[in-house]
mmCIF file with all atom_site columns, C-alpha atoms in Angstrom:
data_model
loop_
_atom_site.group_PDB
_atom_site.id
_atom_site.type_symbol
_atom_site.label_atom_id
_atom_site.label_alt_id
_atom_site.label_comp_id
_atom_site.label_asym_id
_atom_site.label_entity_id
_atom_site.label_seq_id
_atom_site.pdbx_PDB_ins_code
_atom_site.Cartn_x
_atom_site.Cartn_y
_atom_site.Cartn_z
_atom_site.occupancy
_atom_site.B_iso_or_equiv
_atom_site.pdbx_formal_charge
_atom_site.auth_seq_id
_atom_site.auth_comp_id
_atom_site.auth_asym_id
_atom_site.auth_atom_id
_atom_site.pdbx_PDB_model_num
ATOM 1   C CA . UNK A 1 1   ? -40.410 -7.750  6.550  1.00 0.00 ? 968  UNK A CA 1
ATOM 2   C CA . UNK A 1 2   ? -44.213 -7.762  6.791  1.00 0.00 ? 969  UNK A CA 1
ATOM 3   C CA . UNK A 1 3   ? -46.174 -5.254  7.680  1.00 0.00 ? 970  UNK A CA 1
ATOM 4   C CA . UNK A 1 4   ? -50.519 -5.126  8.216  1.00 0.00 ? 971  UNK A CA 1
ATOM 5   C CA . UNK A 1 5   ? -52.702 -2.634  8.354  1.00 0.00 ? 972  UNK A CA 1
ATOM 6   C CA . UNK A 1 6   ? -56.554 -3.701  9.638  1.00 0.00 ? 973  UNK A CA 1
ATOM 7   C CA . UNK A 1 7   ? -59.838 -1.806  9.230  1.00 0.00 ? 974  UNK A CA 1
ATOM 8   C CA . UNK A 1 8   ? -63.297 -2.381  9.449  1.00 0.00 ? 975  UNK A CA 1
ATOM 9   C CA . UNK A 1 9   ? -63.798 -2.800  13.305 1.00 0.00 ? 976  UNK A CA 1
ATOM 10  C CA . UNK A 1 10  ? -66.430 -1.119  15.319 1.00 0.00 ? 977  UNK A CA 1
ATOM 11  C CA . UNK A 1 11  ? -69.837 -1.702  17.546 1.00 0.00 ? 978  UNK A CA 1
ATOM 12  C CA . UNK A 1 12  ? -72.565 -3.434  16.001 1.00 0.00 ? 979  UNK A CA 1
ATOM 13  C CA . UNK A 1 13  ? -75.500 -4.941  17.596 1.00 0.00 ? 980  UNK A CA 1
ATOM 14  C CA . UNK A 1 14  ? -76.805 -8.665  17.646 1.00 0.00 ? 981  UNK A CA 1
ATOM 15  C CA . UNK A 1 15  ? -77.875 -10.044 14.662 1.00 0.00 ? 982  UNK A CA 1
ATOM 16  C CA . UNK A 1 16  ? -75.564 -7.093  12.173 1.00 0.00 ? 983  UNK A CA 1
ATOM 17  C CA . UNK A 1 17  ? -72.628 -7.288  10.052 1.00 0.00 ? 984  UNK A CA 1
ATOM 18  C CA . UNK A 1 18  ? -69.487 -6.251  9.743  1.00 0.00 ? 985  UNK A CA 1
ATOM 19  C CA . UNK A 1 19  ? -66.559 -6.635  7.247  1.00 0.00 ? 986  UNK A CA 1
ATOM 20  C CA . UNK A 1 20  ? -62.530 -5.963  7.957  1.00 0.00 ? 987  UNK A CA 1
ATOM 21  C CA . UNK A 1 21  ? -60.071 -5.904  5.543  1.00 0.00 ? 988  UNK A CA 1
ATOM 22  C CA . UNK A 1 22  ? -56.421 -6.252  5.851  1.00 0.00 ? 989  UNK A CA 1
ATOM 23  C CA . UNK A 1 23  ? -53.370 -4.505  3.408  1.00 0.00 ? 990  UNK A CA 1
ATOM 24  C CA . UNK A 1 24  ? -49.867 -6.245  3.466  1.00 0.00 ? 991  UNK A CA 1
ATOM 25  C CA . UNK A 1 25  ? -46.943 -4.217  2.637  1.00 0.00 ? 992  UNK A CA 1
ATOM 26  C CA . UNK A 1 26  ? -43.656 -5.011  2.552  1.00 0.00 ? 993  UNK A CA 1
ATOM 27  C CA . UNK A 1 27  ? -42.126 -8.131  0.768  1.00 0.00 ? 994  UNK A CA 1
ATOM 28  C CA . UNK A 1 28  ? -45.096 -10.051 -0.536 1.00 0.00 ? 995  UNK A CA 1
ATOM 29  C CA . UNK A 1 29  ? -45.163 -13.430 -1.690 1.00 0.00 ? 996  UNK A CA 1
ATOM 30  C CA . UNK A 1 30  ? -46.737 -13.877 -4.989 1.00 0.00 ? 997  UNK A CA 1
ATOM 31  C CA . UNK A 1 31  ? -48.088 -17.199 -3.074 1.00 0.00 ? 998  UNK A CA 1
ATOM 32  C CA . UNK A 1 32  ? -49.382 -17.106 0.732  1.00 0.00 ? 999  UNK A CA 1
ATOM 33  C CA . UNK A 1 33  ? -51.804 -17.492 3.502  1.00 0.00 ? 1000 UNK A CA 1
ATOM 34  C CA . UNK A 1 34  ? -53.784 -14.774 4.924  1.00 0.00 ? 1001 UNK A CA 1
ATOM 35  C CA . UNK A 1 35  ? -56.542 -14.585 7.861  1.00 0.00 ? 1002 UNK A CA 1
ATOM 36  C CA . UNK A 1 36  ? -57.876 -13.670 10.876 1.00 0.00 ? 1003 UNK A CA 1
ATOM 37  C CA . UNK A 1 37  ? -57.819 -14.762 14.612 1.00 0.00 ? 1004 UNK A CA 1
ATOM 38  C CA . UNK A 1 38  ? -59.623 -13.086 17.407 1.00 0.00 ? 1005 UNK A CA 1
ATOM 39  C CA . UNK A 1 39  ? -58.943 -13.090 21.360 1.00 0.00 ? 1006 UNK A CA 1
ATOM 40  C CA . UNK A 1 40  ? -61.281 -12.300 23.833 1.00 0.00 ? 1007 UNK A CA 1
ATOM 41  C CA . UNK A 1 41  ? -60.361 -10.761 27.188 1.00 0.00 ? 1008 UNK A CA 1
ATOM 42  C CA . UNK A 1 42  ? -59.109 -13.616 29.530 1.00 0.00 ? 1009 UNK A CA 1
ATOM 43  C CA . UNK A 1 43  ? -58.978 -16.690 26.354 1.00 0.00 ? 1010 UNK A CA 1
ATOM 44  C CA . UNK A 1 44  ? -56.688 -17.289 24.156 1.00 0.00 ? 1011 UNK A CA 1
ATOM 45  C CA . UNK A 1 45  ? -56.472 -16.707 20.754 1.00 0.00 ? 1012 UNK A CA 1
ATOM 46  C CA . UNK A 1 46  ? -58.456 -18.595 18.071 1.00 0.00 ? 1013 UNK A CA 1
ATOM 47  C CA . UNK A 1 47  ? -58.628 -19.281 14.232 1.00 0.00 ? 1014 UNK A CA 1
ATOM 48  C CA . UNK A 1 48  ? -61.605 -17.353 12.842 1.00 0.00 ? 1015 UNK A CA 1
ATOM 49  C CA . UNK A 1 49  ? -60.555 -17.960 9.060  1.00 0.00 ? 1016 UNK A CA 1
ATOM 50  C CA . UNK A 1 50  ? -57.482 -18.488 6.558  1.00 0.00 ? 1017 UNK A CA 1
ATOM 51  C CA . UNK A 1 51  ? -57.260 -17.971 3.052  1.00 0.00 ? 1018 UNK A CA 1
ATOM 52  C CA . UNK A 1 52  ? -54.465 -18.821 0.474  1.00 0.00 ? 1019 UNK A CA 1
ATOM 53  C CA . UNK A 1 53  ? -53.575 -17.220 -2.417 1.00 0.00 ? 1020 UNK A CA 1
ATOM 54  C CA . UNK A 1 54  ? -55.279 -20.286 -4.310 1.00 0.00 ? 1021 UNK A CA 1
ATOM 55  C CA . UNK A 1 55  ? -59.101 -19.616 -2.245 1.00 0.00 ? 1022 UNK A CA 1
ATOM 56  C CA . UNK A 1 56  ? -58.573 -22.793 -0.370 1.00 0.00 ? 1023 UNK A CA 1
ATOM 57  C CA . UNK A 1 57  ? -60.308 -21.087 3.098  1.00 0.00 ? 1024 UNK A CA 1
ATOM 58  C CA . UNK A 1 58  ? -60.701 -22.870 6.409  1.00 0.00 ? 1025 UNK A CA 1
ATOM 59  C CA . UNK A 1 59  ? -62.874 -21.686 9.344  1.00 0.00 ? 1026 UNK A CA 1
ATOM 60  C CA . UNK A 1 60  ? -63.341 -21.961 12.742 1.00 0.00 ? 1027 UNK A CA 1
ATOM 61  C CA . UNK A 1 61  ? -66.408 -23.974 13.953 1.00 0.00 ? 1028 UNK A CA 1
ATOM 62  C CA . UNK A 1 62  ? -67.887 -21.664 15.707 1.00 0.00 ? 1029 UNK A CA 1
ATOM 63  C CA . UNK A 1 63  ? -68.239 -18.896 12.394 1.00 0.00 ? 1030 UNK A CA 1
ATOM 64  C CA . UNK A 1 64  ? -69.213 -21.178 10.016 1.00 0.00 ? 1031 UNK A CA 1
ATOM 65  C CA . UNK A 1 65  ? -71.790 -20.266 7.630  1.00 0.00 ? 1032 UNK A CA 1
ATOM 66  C CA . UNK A 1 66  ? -71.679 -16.724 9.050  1.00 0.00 ? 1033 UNK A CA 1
ATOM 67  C CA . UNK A 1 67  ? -68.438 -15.436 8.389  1.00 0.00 ? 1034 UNK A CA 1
ATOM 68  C CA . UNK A 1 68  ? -66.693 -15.506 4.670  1.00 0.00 ? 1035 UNK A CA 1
ATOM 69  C CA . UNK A 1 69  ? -63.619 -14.587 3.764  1.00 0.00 ? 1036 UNK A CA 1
ATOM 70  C CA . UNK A 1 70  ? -62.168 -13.677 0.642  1.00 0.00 ? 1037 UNK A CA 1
ATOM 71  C CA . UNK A 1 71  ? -59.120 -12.520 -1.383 1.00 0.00 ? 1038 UNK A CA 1
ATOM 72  C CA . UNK A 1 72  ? -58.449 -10.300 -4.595 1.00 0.00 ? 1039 UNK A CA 1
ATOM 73  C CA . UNK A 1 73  ? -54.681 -10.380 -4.861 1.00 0.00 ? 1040 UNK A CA 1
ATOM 74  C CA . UNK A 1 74  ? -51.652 -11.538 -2.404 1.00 0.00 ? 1041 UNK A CA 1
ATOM 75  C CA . UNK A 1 75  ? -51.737 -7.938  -0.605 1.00 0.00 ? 1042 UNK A CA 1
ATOM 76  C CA . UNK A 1 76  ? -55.284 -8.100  1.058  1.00 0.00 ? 1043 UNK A CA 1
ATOM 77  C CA . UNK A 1 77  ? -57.615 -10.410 2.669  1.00 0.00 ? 1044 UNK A CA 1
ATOM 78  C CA . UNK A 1 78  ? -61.304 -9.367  3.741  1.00 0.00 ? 1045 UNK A CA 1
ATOM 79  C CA . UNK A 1 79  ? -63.629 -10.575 6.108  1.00 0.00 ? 1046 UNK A CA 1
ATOM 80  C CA . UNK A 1 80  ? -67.430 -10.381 5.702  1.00 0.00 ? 1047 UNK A CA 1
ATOM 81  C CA . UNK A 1 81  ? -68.924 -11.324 9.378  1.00 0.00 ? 1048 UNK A CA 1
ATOM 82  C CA . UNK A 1 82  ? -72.753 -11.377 9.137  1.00 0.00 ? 1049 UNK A CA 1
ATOM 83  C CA . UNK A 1 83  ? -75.486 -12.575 11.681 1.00 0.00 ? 1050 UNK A CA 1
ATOM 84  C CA . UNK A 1 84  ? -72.976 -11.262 14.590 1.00 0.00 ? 1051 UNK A CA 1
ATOM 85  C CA . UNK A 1 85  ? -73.116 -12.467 18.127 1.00 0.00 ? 1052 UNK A CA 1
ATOM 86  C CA . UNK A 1 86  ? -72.103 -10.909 21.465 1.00 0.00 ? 1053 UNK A CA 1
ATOM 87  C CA . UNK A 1 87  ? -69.753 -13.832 21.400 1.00 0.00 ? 1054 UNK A CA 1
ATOM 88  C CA . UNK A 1 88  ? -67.887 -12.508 18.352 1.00 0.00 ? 1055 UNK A CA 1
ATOM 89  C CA . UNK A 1 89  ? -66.840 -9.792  20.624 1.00 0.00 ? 1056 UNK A CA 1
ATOM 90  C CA . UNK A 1 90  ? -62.929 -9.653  20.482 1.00 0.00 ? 1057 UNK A CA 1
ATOM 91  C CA . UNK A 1 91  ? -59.946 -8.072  19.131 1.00 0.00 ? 1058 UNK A CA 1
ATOM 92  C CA . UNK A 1 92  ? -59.405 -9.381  15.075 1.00 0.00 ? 1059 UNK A CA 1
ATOM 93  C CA . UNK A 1 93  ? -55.982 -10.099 14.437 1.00 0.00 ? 1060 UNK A CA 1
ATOM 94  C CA . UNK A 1 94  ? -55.016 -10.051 10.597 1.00 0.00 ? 1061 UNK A CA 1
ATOM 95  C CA . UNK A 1 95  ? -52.404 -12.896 9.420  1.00 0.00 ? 1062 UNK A CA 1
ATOM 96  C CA . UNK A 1 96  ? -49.439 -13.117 7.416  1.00 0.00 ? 1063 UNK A CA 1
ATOM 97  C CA . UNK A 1 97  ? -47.763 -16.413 6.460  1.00 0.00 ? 1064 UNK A CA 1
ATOM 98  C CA . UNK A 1 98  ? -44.721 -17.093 3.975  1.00 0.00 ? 1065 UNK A CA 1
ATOM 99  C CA . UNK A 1 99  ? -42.062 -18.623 5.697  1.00 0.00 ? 1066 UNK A CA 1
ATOM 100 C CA . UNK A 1 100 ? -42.423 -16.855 8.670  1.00 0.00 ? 1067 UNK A CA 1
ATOM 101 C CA . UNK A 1 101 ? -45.683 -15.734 10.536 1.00 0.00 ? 1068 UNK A CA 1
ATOM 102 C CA . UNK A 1 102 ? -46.900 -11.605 10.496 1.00 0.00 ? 1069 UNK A CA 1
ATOM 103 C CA . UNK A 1 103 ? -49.603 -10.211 12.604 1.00 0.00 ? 1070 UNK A CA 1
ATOM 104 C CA . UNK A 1 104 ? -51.527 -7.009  12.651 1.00 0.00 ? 1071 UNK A CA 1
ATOM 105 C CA . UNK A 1 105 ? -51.830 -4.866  15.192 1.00 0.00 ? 1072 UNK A CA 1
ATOM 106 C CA . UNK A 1 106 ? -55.912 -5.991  16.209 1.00 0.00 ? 1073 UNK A CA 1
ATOM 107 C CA . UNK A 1 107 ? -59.101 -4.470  15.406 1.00 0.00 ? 1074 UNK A CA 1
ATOM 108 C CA . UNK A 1 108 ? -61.893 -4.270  18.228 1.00 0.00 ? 1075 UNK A CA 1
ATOM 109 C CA . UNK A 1 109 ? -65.177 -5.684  17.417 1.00 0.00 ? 1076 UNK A CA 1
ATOM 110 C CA . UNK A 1 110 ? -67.733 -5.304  19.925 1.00 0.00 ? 1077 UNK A CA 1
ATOM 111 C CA . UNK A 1 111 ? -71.152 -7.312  19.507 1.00 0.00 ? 1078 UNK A CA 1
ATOM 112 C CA . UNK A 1 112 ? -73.716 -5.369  21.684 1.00 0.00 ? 1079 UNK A CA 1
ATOM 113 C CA . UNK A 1 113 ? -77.589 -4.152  22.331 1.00 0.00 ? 1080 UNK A CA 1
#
């Protein structure tokens, strides 16, 4: 078993940064993917970014060139989100994947003047 623990959420407005990290626990692959997905109320979930223990990272269109993410070691993934929009607004979901997939429990982020 898996288990996450997010931080870094909050209220920001337009145009500021945030950054969330995320802390596996638990039986940890020496070799994995980590990341992030958001939902917004009423859409579904989406890919923001995903990063493997190698720093091969992948993106979602829509945060390119503003977001990066990053790695240190297989427990934690971080998430440096600059130049935020009121369309970033959502709950941030942090990613496990070895063999099976594990999910946080969701950050808030709120984008607003």
């Amino acid at each position: 078993q898996v288990q996450l623990v997010e931080s870094g959420g909050g209220l920001v407005q337009p145009g500021g940064s945030l950054r969330l990290s995320c802390t596996a626990s638990g039986s940890i692959a020496s070799s994995n993917d980590m990341g992030w997905y958001r939902q917004a109320p009423g859409k579904q979930r989406e890919l923001v970014a995903v990063v493997s223990t190698g720093g091969t990272a992948i993106y979602g269109d829509s945060v390119k060139g503003r977001f990066t993410i990053s790695r240190d070691n297989p427990k934690t993934v971080t998430l440096q989100m600059n130049s935020l929009k009121p369309d970033d607004t959502a709950v941030y979901y942090c990613k496990y994947r070895y063999k099976a997939d594990y999910w946080g429990q969701g950050t808030q982020v709120t984008v607003s003047s």
